[in-house]
PDB file of N, CA and C in Angstrom:
ATOM      1  N   UNK N   1       0.777  -1.130   0.007  1.00 90.00           N
ATOM      2  CA  UNK N   1      -0.015  -0.055   0.036  1.00 90.00           C
ATOM      3  C   UNK N   1       0.887   1.237  -0.037  1.00 90.00           C
ATOM      4  N   UNK N   2       0.465   2.272  -0.782  1.00 93.00           N
ATOM      5  CA  UNK N   2       1.196   3.599  -0.891  1.00 93.00           C
ATOM      6  C   UNK N   2       0.181   4.654  -0.382  1.00 93.00           C
ATOM      7  N   UNK N   3       0.634   5.617   0.442  1.00 95.00           N
ATOM      8  CA  UNK N   3      -0.274   6.698   0.738  1.00 95.00           C
ATOM      9  C   UNK N   3       0.402   8.006   0.229  1.00 95.00           C
ATOM     10  N   UNK N   4      -0.489   8.833  -0.256  1.00 95.00           N
ATOM     11  CA  UNK N   4      -0.077  10.065  -0.912  1.00 95.00           C
ATOM     12  C   UNK N   4      -1.073  11.202  -0.339  1.00 95.00           C
ATOM     13  N   UNK N   5      -0.503  12.367  -0.285  1.00 95.00           N
ATOM     14  CA  UNK N   5      -1.183  13.572   0.224  1.00 95.00           C
ATOM     15  C   UNK N   5      -1.473  14.424  -0.872  1.00 95.00           C
ATOM     16  N   UNK N   6      -2.835  15.020  -0.941  1.00 96.00           N
ATOM     17  CA  UNK N   6      -3.402  15.856  -1.962  1.00 96.00           C
ATOM     18  C   UNK N   6      -3.770  17.136  -1.265  1.00 96.00           C
ATOM     19  N   UNK N   7      -3.603  18.196  -1.848  1.00 95.00           N
ATOM     20  CA  UNK N   7      -4.123  19.614  -1.428  1.00 95.00           C
ATOM     21  C   UNK N   7      -5.407  19.955  -2.060  1.00 95.00           C
ATOM     22  N   UNK N   8      -6.525  20.153  -0.971  1.00 93.00           N
ATOM     23  CA  UNK N   8      -7.811  20.437  -1.636  1.00 93.00           C
ATOM     24  C   UNK N   8      -8.012  21.894  -1.139  1.00 93.00           C
ATOM     25  N   UNK N   9      -8.706  22.628  -2.014  1.00 90.00           N
ATOM     26  CA  UNK N   9      -9.030  24.053  -1.670  1.00 90.00           C
ATOM     27  C   UNK N   9     -10.499  24.341  -0.989  1.00 90.00           C
ATOM     28  N   UNK N  10     -11.222  23.407  -1.165  1.00 86.00           N
ATOM     29  CA  UNK N  10     -12.555  23.654  -0.557  1.00 86.00           C
ATOM     30  C   UNK N  10     -13.057  22.302   0.195  1.00 86.00           C
ATOM     31  N   UNK N  11     -13.602  22.479   1.253  1.00 84.00           N
ATOM     32  CA  UNK N  11     -14.052  21.257   2.123  1.00 84.00           C
ATOM     33  C   UNK N  11     -15.482  20.822   1.514  1.00 84.00           C
ATOM     34  N   UNK N  12     -15.769  19.695   1.940  1.00 84.00           N
ATOM     35  CA  UNK N  12     -17.286  19.153   1.596  1.00 84.00           C
ATOM     36  C   UNK N  12     -17.438  18.439   0.355  1.00 84.00           C
ATOM     37  N   UNK N  13     -16.058  18.310  -0.357  1.00 86.00           N
ATOM     38  CA  UNK N  13     -16.309  17.700  -1.861  1.00 86.00           C
ATOM     39  C   UNK N  13     -15.976  16.343  -1.677  1.00 86.00           C
ATOM     40  N   UNK N  14     -15.372  15.693  -0.585  1.00 90.00           N
ATOM     41  CA  UNK N  14     -15.008  14.329  -0.546  1.00 90.00           C
ATOM     42  C   UNK N  14     -15.423  13.932   0.986  1.00 90.00           C
ATOM     43  N   UNK N  15     -15.359  12.613   1.137  1.00 91.00           N
ATOM     44  CA  UNK N  15     -15.578  12.063   2.509  1.00 91.00           C
ATOM     45  C   UNK N  15     -14.641  10.907   2.616  1.00 91.00           C
ATOM     46  N   UNK N  16     -14.304  10.589   3.774  1.00 93.00           N
ATOM     47  CA  UNK N  16     -13.466   9.424   4.180  1.00 93.00           C
ATOM     48  C   UNK N  16     -14.034   8.157   3.747  1.00 93.00           C
ATOM     49  N   UNK N  17     -13.265   7.268   2.924  1.00 93.00           N
ATOM     50  CA  UNK N  17     -13.848   6.092   2.520  1.00 93.00           C
ATOM     51  C   UNK N  17     -14.142   6.132   1.106  1.00 93.00           C
ATOM     52  N   UNK N  18     -14.330   7.290   0.417  1.00 93.00           N
ATOM     53  CA  UNK N  18     -14.593   7.367  -1.087  1.00 93.00           C
ATOM     54  C   UNK N  18     -13.443   6.763  -1.847  1.00 93.00           C
ATOM     55  N   UNK N  19     -13.744   6.143  -2.900  1.00 95.00           N
ATOM     56  CA  UNK N  19     -12.908   5.611  -3.820  1.00 95.00           C
ATOM     57  C   UNK N  19     -12.925   6.394  -5.117  1.00 95.00           C
ATOM     58  N   UNK N  20     -11.809   6.916  -5.506  1.00 94.00           N
ATOM     59  CA  UNK N  20     -11.814   8.036  -6.590  1.00 94.00           C
ATOM     60  C   UNK N  20     -10.780   7.702  -7.677  1.00 94.00           C
ATOM     61  N   UNK N  21     -11.062   8.104  -8.865  1.00 95.00           N
ATOM     62  CA  UNK N  21      -9.981   7.866  -9.934  1.00 95.00           C
ATOM     63  C   UNK N  21      -8.990   8.947  -9.710  1.00 95.00           C
ATOM     64  N   UNK N  22      -7.738   8.692 -10.330  1.00 95.00           N
ATOM     65  CA  UNK N  22      -6.587   9.605 -10.233  1.00 95.00           C
ATOM     66  C   UNK N  22      -6.269   9.851 -11.687  1.00 95.00           C
ATOM     67  N   UNK N  23      -5.869  11.099 -12.045  1.00 95.00           N
ATOM     68  CA  UNK N  23      -5.492  11.360 -13.339  1.00 95.00           C
ATOM     69  C   UNK N  23      -3.964  11.959 -13.275  1.00 95.00           C
ATOM     70  N   UNK N  24      -3.049  11.312 -14.211  1.00 96.00           N
ATOM     71  CA  UNK N  24      -1.606  11.688 -14.142  1.00 96.00           C
ATOM     72  C   UNK N  24      -1.470  12.843 -15.107  1.00 96.00           C
ATOM     73  N   UNK N  25      -0.723  13.890 -14.720  1.00 96.00           N
ATOM     74  CA  UNK N  25      -0.417  15.076 -15.670  1.00 96.00           C
ATOM     75  C   UNK N  25       1.249  14.971 -15.697  1.00 96.00           C
ATOM     76  N   UNK N  26       1.631  15.482 -16.901  1.00 95.00           N
ATOM     77  CA  UNK N  26       3.126  15.363 -16.947  1.00 95.00           C
ATOM     78  C   UNK N  26       3.569  16.734 -17.324  1.00 95.00           C
ATOM     79  N   UNK N  27       4.709  16.997 -16.504  1.00 95.00           N
ATOM     80  CA  UNK N  27       5.680  18.344 -16.655  1.00 95.00           C
ATOM     81  C   UNK N  27       6.937  17.931 -17.164  1.00 95.00           C
ATOM     82  N   UNK N  28       7.729  18.785 -17.749  1.00 94.00           N
ATOM     83  CA  UNK N  28       8.912  18.353 -18.349  1.00 94.00           C
ATOM     84  C   UNK N  28       9.695  17.344 -17.496  1.00 94.00           C
ATOM     85  N   UNK N  29       9.828  17.631 -16.239  1.00 92.00           N
ATOM     86  CA  UNK N  29      10.762  16.848 -15.315  1.00 92.00           C
ATOM     87  C   UNK N  29      10.214  16.113 -14.357  1.00 92.00           C
ATOM     88  N   UNK N  30       8.781  16.038 -14.380  1.00 95.00           N
ATOM     89  CA  UNK N  30       8.056  15.458 -13.317  1.00 95.00           C
ATOM     90  C   UNK N  30       6.546  15.048 -13.633  1.00 95.00           C
ATOM     91  N   UNK N  31       5.748  14.371 -12.565  1.00 96.00           N
ATOM     92  CA  UNK N  31       4.470  14.025 -12.734  1.00 96.00           C
ATOM     93  C   UNK N  31       3.708  14.703 -11.602  1.00 96.00           C
ATOM     94  N   UNK N  32       2.416  14.947 -11.847  1.00 96.00           N
ATOM     95  CA  UNK N  32       1.480  15.334 -10.780  1.00 96.00           C
ATOM     96  C   UNK N  32       0.242  14.608 -10.837  1.00 96.00           C
ATOM     97  N   UNK N  33      -0.571  14.507  -9.955  1.00 96.00           N
ATOM     98  CA  UNK N  33      -1.846  13.755  -9.923  1.00 96.00           C
ATOM     99  C   UNK N  33      -3.074  14.688  -9.575  1.00 96.00           C
ATOM    100  N   UNK N  34      -4.083  14.429 -10.192  1.00 96.00           N
ATOM    101  CA  UNK N  34      -5.474  15.051  -9.932  1.00 96.00           C
ATOM    102  C   UNK N  34      -6.411  14.169  -9.324  1.00 96.00           C
ATOM    103  N   UNK N  35      -6.979  14.355  -8.347  1.00 94.00           N
ATOM    104  CA  UNK N  35      -7.871  13.411  -7.380  1.00 94.00           C
ATOM    105  C   UNK N  35      -9.333  13.708  -7.980  1.00 94.00           C
ATOM    106  N   UNK N  36      -9.984  12.660  -8.597  1.00 90.00           N
ATOM    107  CA  UNK N  36     -11.413  12.719  -8.978  1.00 90.00           C
ATOM    108  C   UNK N  36     -11.536  13.896  -9.987  1.00 90.00           C
ATOM    109  N   UNK N  37     -12.626  14.570 -10.020  1.00 89.00           N
ATOM    110  CA  UNK N  37     -12.988  15.572 -11.042  1.00 89.00           C
ATOM    111  C   UNK N  37     -12.341  16.902 -10.438  1.00 89.00           C
ATOM    112  N   UNK N  38     -11.099  16.871 -10.278  1.00 91.00           N
ATOM    113  CA  UNK N  38     -10.235  18.143  -9.756  1.00 91.00           C
ATOM    114  C   UNK N  38     -10.645  18.506  -8.309  1.00 91.00           C
ATOM    115  N   UNK N  39     -10.799  17.594  -7.503  1.00 93.00           N
ATOM    116  CA  UNK N  39     -11.070  17.762  -6.136  1.00 93.00           C
ATOM    117  C   UNK N  39      -9.891  18.301  -5.457  1.00 93.00           C
ATOM    118  N   UNK N  40      -8.808  17.611  -5.666  1.00 94.00           N
ATOM    119  CA  UNK N  40      -7.483  17.963  -5.124  1.00 94.00           C
ATOM    120  C   UNK N  40      -6.358  17.771  -5.986  1.00 94.00           C
ATOM    121  N   UNK N  41      -5.104  18.134  -5.806  1.00 96.00           N
ATOM    122  CA  UNK N  41      -3.977  18.071  -6.530  1.00 96.00           C
ATOM    123  C   UNK N  41      -2.826  17.566  -5.669  1.00 96.00           C
ATOM    124  N   UNK N  42      -1.925  16.752  -6.187  1.00 96.00           N
ATOM    125  CA  UNK N  42      -0.745  16.348  -5.500  1.00 96.00           C
ATOM    126  C   UNK N  42       0.403  17.280  -5.769  1.00 96.00           C
ATOM    127  N   UNK N  43       1.601  16.970  -4.968  1.00 95.00           N
ATOM    128  CA  UNK N  43       2.799  17.691  -5.267  1.00 95.00           C
ATOM    129  C   UNK N  43       3.319  17.025  -6.512  1.00 95.00           C
ATOM    130  N   UNK N  44       4.571  17.404  -6.905  1.00 96.00           N
ATOM    131  CA  UNK N  44       5.180  16.925  -8.129  1.00 96.00           C
ATOM    132  C   UNK N  44       6.045  15.743  -7.692  1.00 96.00           C
ATOM    133  N   UNK N  45       6.090  14.715  -8.571  1.00 95.00           N
ATOM    134  CA  UNK N  45       6.861  13.469  -8.236  1.00 95.00           C
ATOM    135  C   UNK N  45       7.817  13.095  -9.464  1.00 95.00           C
ATOM    136  N   UNK N  46       8.924  12.575  -9.126  1.00 94.00           N
ATOM    137  CA  UNK N  46       9.880  12.287 -10.171  1.00 94.00           C
ATOM    138  C   UNK N  46       9.456  10.903 -10.749  1.00 94.00           C
ATOM    139  N   UNK N  47      10.178  10.556 -11.856  1.00 93.00           N
ATOM    140  CA  UNK N  47       9.814   9.418 -12.673  1.00 93.00           C
ATOM    141  C   UNK N  47       9.927   8.066 -11.778  1.00 93.00           C
ATOM    142  N   UNK N  48      10.931   8.034 -10.852  1.00 92.00           N
ATOM    143  CA  UNK N  48      10.871   6.839  -9.862  1.00 92.00           C
ATOM    144  C   UNK N  48       9.753   6.888  -8.953  1.00 92.00           C
ATOM    145  N   UNK N  49       9.219   7.989  -8.710  1.00 93.00           N
ATOM    146  CA  UNK N  49       8.101   8.012  -7.631  1.00 93.00           C
ATOM    147  C   UNK N  49       6.735   7.975  -8.372  1.00 93.00           C
ATOM    148  N   UNK N  50       6.700   7.714  -9.757  1.00 93.00           N
ATOM    149  CA  UNK N  50       5.391   7.795 -10.320  1.00 93.00           C
ATOM    150  C   UNK N  50       4.364   6.733  -9.899  1.00 93.00           C
ATOM    151  N   UNK N  51       3.139   7.172  -9.889  1.00 93.00           N
ATOM    152  CA  UNK N  51       2.106   6.236  -9.337  1.00 93.00           C
ATOM    153  C   UNK N  51       1.641   5.258 -10.325  1.00 93.00           C
ATOM    154  N   UNK N  52       1.418   4.001  -9.905  1.00 92.00           N
ATOM    155  CA  UNK N  52       1.079   2.855 -10.830  1.00 92.00           C
ATOM    156  C   UNK N  52      -0.353   2.681 -10.884  1.00 92.00           C
ATOM    157  N   UNK N  53      -1.066   3.013  -9.831  1.00 91.00           N
ATOM    158  CA  UNK N  53      -2.568   2.851  -9.648  1.00 91.00           C
ATOM    159  C   UNK N  53      -3.482   3.865 -10.345  1.00 91.00           C
ATOM    160  N   UNK N  54      -4.598   3.602 -10.767  1.00 92.00           N
ATOM    161  CA  UNK N  54      -5.506   4.526 -11.280  1.00 92.00           C
ATOM    162  C   UNK N  54      -6.589   4.985 -10.526  1.00 92.00           C
ATOM    163  N   UNK N  55      -6.705   4.382  -9.201  1.00 94.00           N
ATOM    164  CA  UNK N  55      -7.742   4.890  -8.169  1.00 94.00           C
ATOM    165  C   UNK N  55      -7.249   4.501  -6.918  1.00 94.00           C
ATOM    166  N   UNK N  56      -7.725   5.305  -5.816  1.00 94.00           N
ATOM    167  CA  UNK N  56      -7.459   5.217  -4.591  1.00 94.00           C
ATOM    168  C   UNK N  56      -8.535   5.505  -3.567  1.00 94.00           C
ATOM    169  N   UNK N  57      -8.250   5.088  -2.237  1.00 95.00           N
ATOM    170  CA  UNK N  57      -9.292   5.292  -1.333  1.00 95.00           C
ATOM    171  C   UNK N  57      -8.963   6.471  -0.332  1.00 95.00           C
ATOM    172  N   UNK N  58      -9.786   7.239  -0.132  1.00 95.00           N
ATOM    173  CA  UNK N  58      -9.529   8.660   0.763  1.00 95.00           C
ATOM    174  C   UNK N  58      -9.626   7.903   2.250  1.00 95.00           C
ATOM    175  N   UNK N  59      -8.469   8.110   2.897  1.00 95.00           N
ATOM    176  CA  UNK N  59      -8.184   7.713   4.410  1.00 95.00           C
ATOM    177  C   UNK N  59      -8.602   8.703   5.329  1.00 95.00           C
ATOM    178  N   UNK N  60      -8.045  10.091   5.022  1.00 94.00           N
ATOM    179  CA  UNK N  60      -8.179  11.128   5.950  1.00 94.00           C
ATOM    180  C   UNK N  60      -8.318  12.467   5.312  1.00 94.00           C
ATOM    181  N   UNK N  61      -9.085  13.320   5.882  1.00 94.00           N
ATOM    182  CA  UNK N  61      -9.095  14.831   5.364  1.00 94.00           C
ATOM    183  C   UNK N  61      -8.748  15.576   6.678  1.00 94.00           C
ATOM    184  N   UNK N  62      -7.802  16.337   6.415  1.00 93.00           N
ATOM    185  CA  UNK N  62      -7.184  17.228   7.528  1.00 93.00           C
ATOM    186  C   UNK N  62      -7.122  18.609   7.098  1.00 93.00           C
ATOM    187  N   UNK N  63      -7.636  19.557   8.158  1.00 91.00           N
ATOM    188  CA  UNK N  63      -7.605  20.954   7.930  1.00 91.00           C
ATOM    189  C   UNK N  63      -6.382  21.558   8.764  1.00 91.00           C
ATOM    190  N   UNK N  64      -5.621  22.252   7.983  1.00 89.00           N
ATOM    191  CA  UNK N  64      -4.555  22.983   8.662  1.00 89.00           C
ATOM    192  C   UNK N  64      -4.589  24.473   8.442  1.00 89.00           C
ATOM    193  N   UNK N  65      -3.684  25.320   8.886  1.00 91.00           N
ATOM    194  CA  UNK N  65      -3.720  26.714   8.611  1.00 91.00           C
ATOM    195  C   UNK N  65      -3.295  26.890   7.032  1.00 91.00           C
ATOM    196  N   UNK N  66      -2.666  25.995   6.428  1.00 89.00           N
ATOM    197  CA  UNK N  66      -2.418  26.132   5.066  1.00 89.00           C
ATOM    198  C   UNK N  66      -3.487  25.544   4.168  1.00 89.00           C
ATOM    199  N   UNK N  67      -4.496  25.018   4.595  1.00 89.00           N
ATOM    200  CA  UNK N  67      -5.628  24.529   3.875  1.00 89.00           C
ATOM    201  C   UNK N  67      -6.010  23.157   4.183  1.00 89.00           C
ATOM    202  N   UNK N  68      -6.813  22.464   3.314  1.00 93.00           N
ATOM    203  CA  UNK N  68      -7.155  21.061   3.484  1.00 93.00           C
ATOM    204  C   UNK N  68      -6.332  20.032   2.758  1.00 93.00           C
ATOM    205  N   UNK N  69      -5.885  18.982   3.448  1.00 95.00           N
ATOM    206  CA  UNK N  69      -5.093  18.037   3.032  1.00 95.00           C
ATOM    207  C   UNK N  69      -5.829  16.622   2.898  1.00 95.00           C
ATOM    208  N   UNK N  70      -5.781  15.934   1.773  1.00 95.00           N
ATOM    209  CA  UNK N  70      -6.490  14.638   1.807  1.00 95.00           C
ATOM    210  C   UNK N  70      -5.425  13.588   1.576  1.00 95.00           C
ATOM    211  N   UNK N  71      -5.349  12.551   2.646  1.00 95.00           N
ATOM    212  CA  UNK N  71      -4.501  11.435   2.515  1.00 95.00           C
ATOM    213  C   UNK N  71      -5.274  10.287   1.791  1.00 95.00           C
ATOM    214  N   UNK N  72      -4.557   9.780   0.613  1.00 96.00           N
ATOM    215  CA  UNK N  72      -5.318   8.731  -0.107  1.00 96.00           C
ATOM    216  C   UNK N  72      -4.383   7.587  -0.147  1.00 96.00           C
ATOM    217  N   UNK N  73      -4.936   6.252  -0.054  1.00 96.00           N
ATOM    218  CA  UNK N  73      -4.162   4.965   0.038  1.00 96.00           C
ATOM    219  C   UNK N  73      -4.464   4.420  -1.419  1.00 96.00           C
ATOM    220  N   UNK N  74      -3.270   3.822  -2.072  1.00 95.00           N
ATOM    221  CA  UNK N  74      -3.324   3.300  -3.297  1.00 95.00           C
ATOM    222  C   UNK N  74      -2.857   1.771  -3.144  1.00 95.00           C
ATOM    223  N   UNK N  75      -3.221   0.822  -3.849  1.00 90.00           N
ATOM    224  CA  UNK N  75      -2.639  -0.476  -3.978  1.00 90.00           C
ATOM    225  C   UNK N  75      -1.512  -0.414  -4.964  1.00 90.00           C
ATOM    226  N   UNK N  76      -0.395  -0.843  -4.571  1.00 81.00           N
ATOM    227  CA  UNK N  76       0.697  -0.790  -5.473  1.00 81.00           C
ATOM    228  C   UNK N  76       1.357  -2.185  -5.327  1.00 81.00           C
TER     229      UNK N  76
END
């Protein structure tokens, strides 16, 4: 199992336990991931850190002073 963190701008879009598709985006030197219908975005990852799964399960939604963060678990 692999866990990744995604940044979410608005609350109420997701619930813990939701299973969502993940879309991969490519930058010149890295990859990033979009959760569901653009609910949240990941950080940038190198080629070696590239995600192999196409969907994941929401484990936790956390509110911090910097915004909302979603922890998603993937089967890898």
